[in-house]
Tab-separated table of C-alpha atoms in Angstrom:
chain	number	residue	atom	x	y	z
A	1	UNK	CA	12.848	-36.474	28.843
A	2	UNK	CA	16.633	-36.299	29.253
A	3	UNK	CA	16.567	-35.745	33.020
A	4	UNK	CA	13.880	-38.423	33.479
A	5	UNK	CA	16.118	-40.820	31.552
A	6	UNK	CA	19.077	-39.921	33.799
A	7	UNK	CA	16.997	-40.508	36.943
A	8	UNK	CA	15.867	-43.924	35.713
A	9	UNK	CA	19.433	-44.931	34.820
A	10	UNK	CA	20.585	-43.932	38.307
A	11	UNK	CA	17.759	-45.994	39.848
A	12	UNK	CA	18.632	-49.088	37.814
A	13	UNK	CA	22.269	-48.631	38.751
A	14	UNK	CA	21.354	-48.465	42.426
A	15	UNK	CA	19.296	-51.638	42.154
A	16	UNK	CA	21.668	-53.695	40.040
A	17	UNK	CA	25.081	-52.713	41.403
A	18	UNK	CA	24.312	-51.891	45.027
A	19	UNK	CA	26.620	-54.650	46.351
A	20	UNK	CA	29.518	-53.840	44.040
A	21	UNK	CA	32.468	-51.514	44.585
A	22	UNK	CA	32.091	-49.351	41.489
A	23	UNK	CA	31.716	-45.542	41.763
A	24	UNK	CA	28.190	-44.520	42.780
A	25	UNK	CA	26.520	-42.164	40.225
A	26	UNK	CA	24.504	-39.346	41.810
A	27	UNK	CA	21.667	-37.392	40.231
A	28	UNK	CA	22.723	-35.855	36.896
A	29	UNK	CA	23.071	-32.063	36.587
A	30	UNK	CA	22.166	-30.341	33.310
A	31	UNK	CA	25.006	-28.122	32.069
A	32	UNK	CA	26.025	-26.275	28.905
A	33	UNK	CA	24.196	-24.004	26.476
A	34	UNK	CA	21.039	-26.122	26.070
A	35	UNK	CA	20.299	-26.162	29.795
A	36	UNK	CA	21.441	-22.545	30.216
A	37	UNK	CA	18.915	-21.421	27.591
A	38	UNK	CA	21.054	-20.098	24.731
A	39	UNK	CA	21.878	-23.091	22.516
A	40	UNK	CA	22.679	-21.848	18.977
A	41	UNK	CA	21.722	-25.220	17.461
A	42	UNK	CA	18.225	-25.212	15.983
A	43	UNK	CA	18.697	-28.816	14.893
A	44	UNK	CA	20.757	-31.750	16.180
A	45	UNK	CA	20.364	-30.546	19.754
A	46	UNK	CA	22.950	-31.874	22.193
A	47	UNK	CA	22.185	-32.166	25.891
A	48	UNK	CA	25.175	-32.345	28.190
A	49	UNK	CA	24.817	-33.578	31.744
A	50	UNK	CA	27.390	-33.984	34.485
A	51	UNK	CA	27.024	-37.124	36.589
A	52	UNK	CA	28.738	-36.765	39.993
A	53	UNK	CA	30.510	-39.922	41.166
A	54	UNK	CA	30.810	-40.822	44.840
A	55	UNK	CA	33.226	-43.450	46.176
A	56	UNK	CA	31.759	-46.887	46.997
A	57	UNK	CA	31.846	-48.263	50.581
A	58	UNK	CA	35.381	-48.812	51.838
A	59	UNK	CA	36.875	-46.266	49.428
A	60	UNK	CA	37.671	-42.546	49.445
A	61	UNK	CA	38.487	-40.079	46.652
A	62	UNK	CA	41.300	-37.541	47.114
A	63	UNK	CA	41.910	-34.907	44.438
A	64	UNK	CA	45.573	-34.291	43.638
A	65	UNK	CA	46.454	-31.384	41.302
A	66	UNK	CA	49.026	-32.339	38.686
A	67	UNK	CA	49.576	-28.847	37.251
A	68	UNK	CA	50.009	-25.417	38.798
A	69	UNK	CA	49.260	-21.982	37.373
A	70	UNK	CA	47.715	-23.404	34.200
A	71	UNK	CA	44.619	-21.975	32.499
A	72	UNK	CA	42.983	-25.401	32.651
A	73	UNK	CA	43.775	-27.058	35.972
A	74	UNK	CA	44.193	-30.831	35.879
A	75	UNK	CA	43.772	-33.341	38.679
A	76	UNK	CA	44.271	-36.997	39.482
A	77	UNK	CA	41.622	-38.779	41.565
A	78	UNK	CA	43.527	-40.861	44.102
A	79	UNK	CA	41.523	-43.844	45.376
A	80	UNK	CA	42.213	-44.857	48.975
A	81	UNK	CA	40.951	-47.978	50.749
A	82	UNK	CA	39.246	-47.380	54.092
A	83	UNK	CA	38.737	-49.711	57.020
A	84	UNK	CA	35.177	-51.139	57.058
A	85	UNK	CA	35.533	-53.392	60.084
A	86	UNK	CA	32.906	-51.323	61.920
A	87	UNK	CA	30.381	-51.912	59.132
A	88	UNK	CA	31.147	-55.613	59.331
A	89	UNK	CA	30.502	-55.604	63.092
A	90	UNK	CA	27.149	-53.902	62.450
A	91	UNK	CA	26.079	-56.838	60.308
A	92	UNK	CA	26.760	-55.245	56.922
A	93	UNK	CA	27.862	-57.815	54.382
A	94	UNK	CA	31.142	-56.063	53.528
A	95	UNK	CA	34.567	-57.519	54.188
A	96	UNK	CA	37.299	-55.019	54.998
A	97	UNK	CA	39.772	-54.788	52.113
A	98	UNK	CA	42.492	-53.678	54.521
A	99	UNK	CA	42.143	-56.302	57.248
A	100	UNK	CA	40.904	-59.511	55.605
A	101	UNK	CA	43.087	-62.160	53.944
A	102	UNK	CA	43.045	-62.161	50.138
A	103	UNK	CA	41.418	-65.615	49.918
A	104	UNK	CA	38.462	-64.394	52.015
A	105	UNK	CA	38.098	-61.249	49.901
A	106	UNK	CA	37.547	-63.408	46.810
A	107	UNK	CA	34.016	-64.058	48.137
A	108	UNK	CA	33.002	-60.475	47.325
A	109	UNK	CA	33.417	-58.209	44.313
A	110	UNK	CA	36.902	-56.750	43.780
A	111	UNK	CA	37.741	-53.284	45.059
A	112	UNK	CA	37.610	-50.252	42.793
A	113	UNK	CA	41.414	-50.306	42.701
A	114	UNK	CA	41.240	-53.576	40.738
A	115	UNK	CA	38.511	-52.554	38.265
A	116	UNK	CA	38.526	-48.911	37.113
A	117	UNK	CA	41.899	-47.672	38.366
A	118	UNK	CA	45.327	-47.425	36.824
A	119	UNK	CA	47.667	-47.815	39.752
A	120	UNK	CA	45.839	-46.084	42.580
A	121	UNK	CA	44.147	-43.463	40.365
A	122	UNK	CA	40.630	-43.519	38.928
A	123	UNK	CA	40.937	-43.973	35.179
A	124	UNK	CA	38.666	-41.836	32.959
A	125	UNK	CA	38.643	-44.201	29.989
A	126	UNK	CA	38.016	-47.326	32.063
A	127	UNK	CA	35.170	-45.530	33.862
A	128	UNK	CA	33.581	-44.434	30.575
A	129	UNK	CA	33.934	-47.907	29.030
A	130	UNK	CA	32.322	-49.484	32.118
A	131	UNK	CA	29.401	-47.045	32.094
A	132	UNK	CA	28.845	-47.487	28.346
A	133	UNK	CA	28.388	-51.224	28.901
A	134	UNK	CA	25.992	-50.491	31.756
A	135	UNK	CA	23.893	-48.095	29.625
A	136	UNK	CA	23.668	-50.657	26.807
A	137	UNK	CA	22.150	-53.220	29.202
A	138	UNK	CA	20.065	-50.794	31.299
A	139	UNK	CA	18.455	-49.251	28.203
A	140	UNK	CA	16.508	-52.450	27.555
A	141	UNK	CA	14.862	-52.093	30.989
A	142	UNK	CA	13.694	-48.502	30.433
A	143	UNK	CA	10.200	-47.586	29.178
A	144	UNK	CA	11.812	-45.116	26.721
A	145	UNK	CA	13.300	-48.066	24.806
A	146	UNK	CA	9.832	-48.901	23.425
A	147	UNK	CA	9.611	-45.581	21.573
A	148	UNK	CA	13.189	-44.410	21.075
A	149	UNK	CA	16.239	-45.960	19.435
A	150	UNK	CA	19.531	-45.539	21.295
A	151	UNK	CA	22.834	-45.489	19.423
A	152	UNK	CA	26.044	-45.267	21.446
A	153	UNK	CA	28.683	-43.038	19.839
A	154	UNK	CA	32.435	-43.467	20.147
A	155	UNK	CA	33.950	-41.306	22.889
A	156	UNK	CA	36.789	-42.237	25.209
A	157	UNK	CA	36.127	-39.558	27.852
A	158	UNK	CA	32.326	-39.331	27.974
A	159	UNK	CA	29.288	-41.546	27.524
A	160	UNK	CA	27.677	-40.186	24.377
A	161	UNK	CA	24.582	-41.542	22.677
A	162	UNK	CA	21.966	-40.511	20.155
A	163	UNK	CA	18.236	-40.934	20.704
A	164	UNK	CA	15.971	-41.005	17.655
A	165	UNK	CA	12.264	-41.479	17.030
A	166	UNK	CA	10.638	-40.923	13.622
A	167	UNK	CA	12.248	-37.649	12.443
A	168	UNK	CA	13.227	-36.462	15.914
A	169	UNK	CA	16.874	-36.866	16.932
A	170	UNK	CA	19.039	-35.510	19.703
A	171	UNK	CA	22.306	-36.348	21.407
A	172	UNK	CA	23.063	-36.806	25.092
A	173	UNK	CA	26.611	-36.551	26.445
A	174	UNK	CA	27.269	-37.710	29.986
A	175	UNK	CA	30.362	-36.244	31.611
A	176	UNK	CA	31.491	-37.856	34.859
A	177	UNK	CA	32.741	-35.695	37.696
A	178	UNK	CA	34.148	-35.794	41.209
A	179	UNK	CA	33.093	-32.879	43.414
A	180	UNK	CA	35.672	-30.642	45.078
A	181	UNK	CA	34.591	-30.742	48.723
A	182	UNK	CA	30.974	-29.615	48.991
A	183	UNK	CA	31.308	-26.956	46.256
A	184	UNK	CA	29.800	-26.658	42.770
A	185	UNK	CA	33.243	-27.131	41.208
A	186	UNK	CA	34.123	-30.585	39.869
A	187	UNK	CA	36.943	-32.377	38.159
A	188	UNK	CA	35.435	-33.929	35.059
A	189	UNK	CA	35.992	-36.449	32.303
A	190	UNK	CA	35.231	-33.956	29.509
A	191	UNK	CA	37.164	-34.435	26.250
A	192	UNK	CA	40.729	-33.164	26.327
A	193	UNK	CA	43.621	-32.721	23.933
A	194	UNK	CA	45.330	-35.708	22.363
A	195	UNK	CA	47.908	-37.479	24.476
A	196	UNK	CA	46.446	-36.564	27.858
A	197	UNK	CA	46.848	-39.466	30.345
A	198	UNK	CA	43.646	-41.383	31.017
A	199	UNK	CA	44.058	-40.746	34.758
A	200	UNK	CA	43.810	-36.964	34.229
A	201	UNK	CA	40.552	-35.225	35.164
A	202	UNK	CA	39.996	-31.583	34.135
A	203	UNK	CA	38.629	-28.959	36.483
A	204	UNK	CA	35.187	-27.900	35.232
A	205	UNK	CA	33.085	-24.874	36.158
A	206	UNK	CA	30.057	-26.024	34.130
A	207	UNK	CA	27.804	-26.664	37.135
A	208	UNK	CA	28.596	-23.303	38.758
A	209	UNK	CA	28.004	-21.504	35.439
A	210	UNK	CA	24.688	-23.299	34.836
A	211	UNK	CA	23.614	-22.281	38.349
A	212	UNK	CA	24.651	-18.692	37.537
A	213	UNK	CA	22.303	-18.624	34.521
A	214	UNK	CA	19.480	-20.013	36.673
A	215	UNK	CA	20.259	-17.353	39.290
A	216	UNK	CA	20.054	-14.619	36.624
A	217	UNK	CA	16.761	-15.999	35.246
A	218	UNK	CA	15.210	-15.773	38.710
A	219	UNK	CA	16.376	-12.169	39.148
A	220	UNK	CA	15.741	-10.852	35.624
A	221	UNK	CA	12.396	-9.629	34.212
A	222	UNK	CA	10.353	-12.306	32.428
A	223	UNK	CA	10.972	-10.659	29.047
A	224	UNK	CA	14.758	-10.516	29.503
A	225	UNK	CA	16.660	-11.100	26.255
A	226	UNK	CA	20.095	-11.877	27.726
A	227	UNK	CA	20.000	-15.455	26.406
A	228	UNK	CA	18.822	-14.265	22.979
A	229	UNK	CA	21.803	-11.878	22.791
A	230	UNK	CA	24.190	-14.719	23.494
A	231	UNK	CA	22.363	-17.107	21.165
A	232	UNK	CA	22.361	-14.677	18.236
A	233	UNK	CA	26.023	-13.687	18.519
A	234	UNK	CA	27.075	-17.319	18.966
A	235	UNK	CA	25.332	-18.139	15.670
A	236	UNK	CA	27.384	-15.395	13.992
A	237	UNK	CA	30.531	-16.812	15.603
A	238	UNK	CA	30.185	-20.130	13.752
A	239	UNK	CA	33.340	-20.470	11.696
A	240	UNK	CA	34.970	-17.400	13.271
A	241	UNK	CA	38.075	-17.645	15.409
A	242	UNK	CA	36.301	-17.157	18.753
A	243	UNK	CA	34.906	-19.928	20.899
A	244	UNK	CA	31.360	-19.782	22.226
A	245	UNK	CA	32.915	-19.960	25.710
A	246	UNK	CA	34.715	-16.655	25.056
A	247	UNK	CA	31.417	-14.973	24.188
A	248	UNK	CA	29.640	-16.634	27.109
A	249	UNK	CA	32.342	-15.277	29.462
A	250	UNK	CA	31.857	-11.749	28.105
A	251	UNK	CA	28.077	-11.951	28.564
A	252	UNK	CA	28.416	-13.326	32.109
A	253	UNK	CA	30.685	-10.407	33.044
A	254	UNK	CA	28.156	-7.926	31.622
A	255	UNK	CA	25.252	-9.631	33.412
A	256	UNK	CA	27.119	-8.889	36.645
A	257	UNK	CA	27.562	-5.185	35.858
A	258	UNK	CA	24.624	-4.041	33.672
A	259	UNK	CA	21.317	-3.882	35.630
A	260	UNK	CA	19.084	-6.830	34.715
A	261	UNK	CA	16.190	-4.456	34.001
A	262	UNK	CA	18.230	-3.222	31.007
A	263	UNK	CA	18.286	-6.571	29.191
A	264	UNK	CA	14.706	-6.352	27.871
A	265	UNK	CA	13.791	-6.429	24.188
A	266	UNK	CA	13.931	-2.643	23.932
A	267	UNK	CA	17.597	-2.716	25.039
A	268	UNK	CA	18.516	-5.549	22.667
A	269	UNK	CA	20.541	-3.464	20.196
A	270	UNK	CA	22.443	-1.640	22.935
A	271	UNK	CA	23.324	-4.865	24.756
A	272	UNK	CA	24.614	-6.418	21.513
A	273	UNK	CA	26.847	-3.371	21.065
A	274	UNK	CA	28.010	-3.641	24.688
A	275	UNK	CA	29.004	-7.278	24.155
A	276	UNK	CA	30.960	-6.447	20.997
A	277	UNK	CA	32.668	-3.458	22.671
A	278	UNK	CA	33.650	-5.605	25.669
A	279	UNK	CA	35.063	-8.246	23.329
A	280	UNK	CA	36.972	-5.611	21.347
A	281	UNK	CA	38.438	-4.042	24.504
A	282	UNK	CA	39.481	-7.491	25.753
A	283	UNK	CA	41.189	-8.183	22.427
A	284	UNK	CA	43.034	-4.879	22.482
A	285	UNK	CA	44.291	-5.424	26.041
A	286	UNK	CA	44.820	-9.178	25.370
A	287	UNK	CA	43.013	-9.871	28.618
A	288	UNK	CA	39.725	-11.613	29.379
A	289	UNK	CA	39.362	-12.688	32.995
A	290	UNK	CA	37.869	-16.049	33.887
A	291	UNK	CA	34.355	-15.476	35.208
A	292	UNK	CA	34.280	-17.938	38.118
A	293	UNK	CA	37.844	-17.875	39.474
A	294	UNK	CA	38.821	-14.641	41.209
A	295	UNK	CA	35.414	-12.984	40.714
A	296	UNK	CA	34.203	-11.253	43.897
A	297	UNK	CA	30.853	-10.533	42.204
A	298	UNK	CA	30.046	-14.219	41.770
A	299	UNK	CA	26.768	-14.991	43.611
A	300	UNK	CA	27.411	-16.154	47.158
A	301	UNK	CA	24.612	-18.764	47.015
A	302	UNK	CA	26.653	-20.739	44.477
A	303	UNK	CA	29.214	-22.734	46.438
A	304	UNK	CA	32.873	-22.331	45.474
A	305	UNK	CA	36.079	-23.620	47.090
A	306	UNK	CA	37.298	-21.104	49.658
A	307	UNK	CA	40.298	-20.046	47.573
A	308	UNK	CA	38.355	-19.251	44.392
A	309	UNK	CA	36.972	-15.789	45.144
A	310	UNK	CA	40.342	-14.355	46.203
A	311	UNK	CA	42.440	-16.143	43.563
A	312	UNK	CA	44.137	-14.358	40.675
A	313	UNK	CA	41.703	-14.789	37.747
A	314	UNK	CA	43.213	-16.699	34.819
A	315	UNK	CA	43.457	-14.766	31.551
A	316	UNK	CA	41.501	-16.557	28.801
A	317	UNK	CA	43.425	-14.456	26.251
A	318	UNK	CA	46.868	-15.399	27.557
A	319	UNK	CA	47.640	-17.044	24.197
A	320	UNK	CA	47.133	-13.661	22.483
A	321	UNK	CA	49.524	-11.970	24.895
A	322	UNK	CA	52.246	-14.500	24.103
A	323	UNK	CA	51.753	-14.666	20.312
A	324	UNK	CA	51.638	-11.486	18.158
A	325	UNK	CA	50.461	-13.547	15.163
A	326	UNK	CA	47.537	-15.002	17.133
A	327	UNK	CA	46.639	-11.500	18.355
A	328	UNK	CA	46.634	-10.068	14.817
A	329	UNK	CA	44.497	-12.937	13.574
A	330	UNK	CA	42.006	-12.486	16.432
A	331	UNK	CA	41.596	-8.779	15.599
A	332	UNK	CA	40.989	-9.694	11.950
A	333	UNK	CA	38.356	-12.229	13.006
A	334	UNK	CA	36.683	-9.545	15.102
A	335	UNK	CA	36.431	-7.241	12.070
A	336	UNK	CA	34.886	-10.098	10.070
A	337	UNK	CA	32.412	-10.680	12.898
A	338	UNK	CA	31.397	-6.987	12.777
A	339	UNK	CA	30.808	-7.205	9.016
A	340	UNK	CA	28.535	-10.207	9.516
């Protein structure tokens, strides 16, 4: 239902805004725990999708990093105008923004620089606000609107809405992303800490990680319980001091080292112990390597930027290495997790 809804939204967009100069949404990609098969939420299910954005005609996107050596790499999406005189000569009804007088350009829609940019950079909040308005109008044209009620929810960096019918309810969050080259790594509009500039896009590995889980599912036996291990321990983590991403990283590392034939139901207890031991060892050494960056074991069929596999992997536990109090608290949380 969710992916069908995304496809229909993309189709309506293509029909209604084909002559405009807004970013062009591509087919949505399911990401996160629900699409990876280990969502700990039995109720109030949230589906997260990443919607790749391509530049409109006469525009180009260039990714500019605005931090270096950080755990979470940030980027600005620089929007450049391109010459479209050749398109014009071919009979396409597009005036070149670079080589036509301003009074002539008033006959067509404004460039992306004058709608969703701040300066020459694509603005996350303006993009989200624009797409929210589009969804509100497009929803009335969709067949789903006859059976479901859509309620948009406040979010400045994603398009988030709730769908409800009778007693059934779920949430969809659309994250917008710009692809790095032809890889499965994007810079995305996902929520960030307070005070982050609206022109800042965060590097996201969600698509590559979702593809990793699909890769594992194809290789693993049909009765593999690797997702159940992750789902169960994530439920126990609720309220503890560890993020579900920490546990997911541990499980992904183990899936790359423990033979997939040893993740069946009969190995369930042992795999749970392996996950907890790996977490404990990582806490003691204050080091948990990022799974995608700097991982030579990462499947070759998943496309990464050329520098990723040979890069120094970021340490997800760097904050523990720099704060004795945080390290002590994390060890205490681990003991509480064991008691649970």
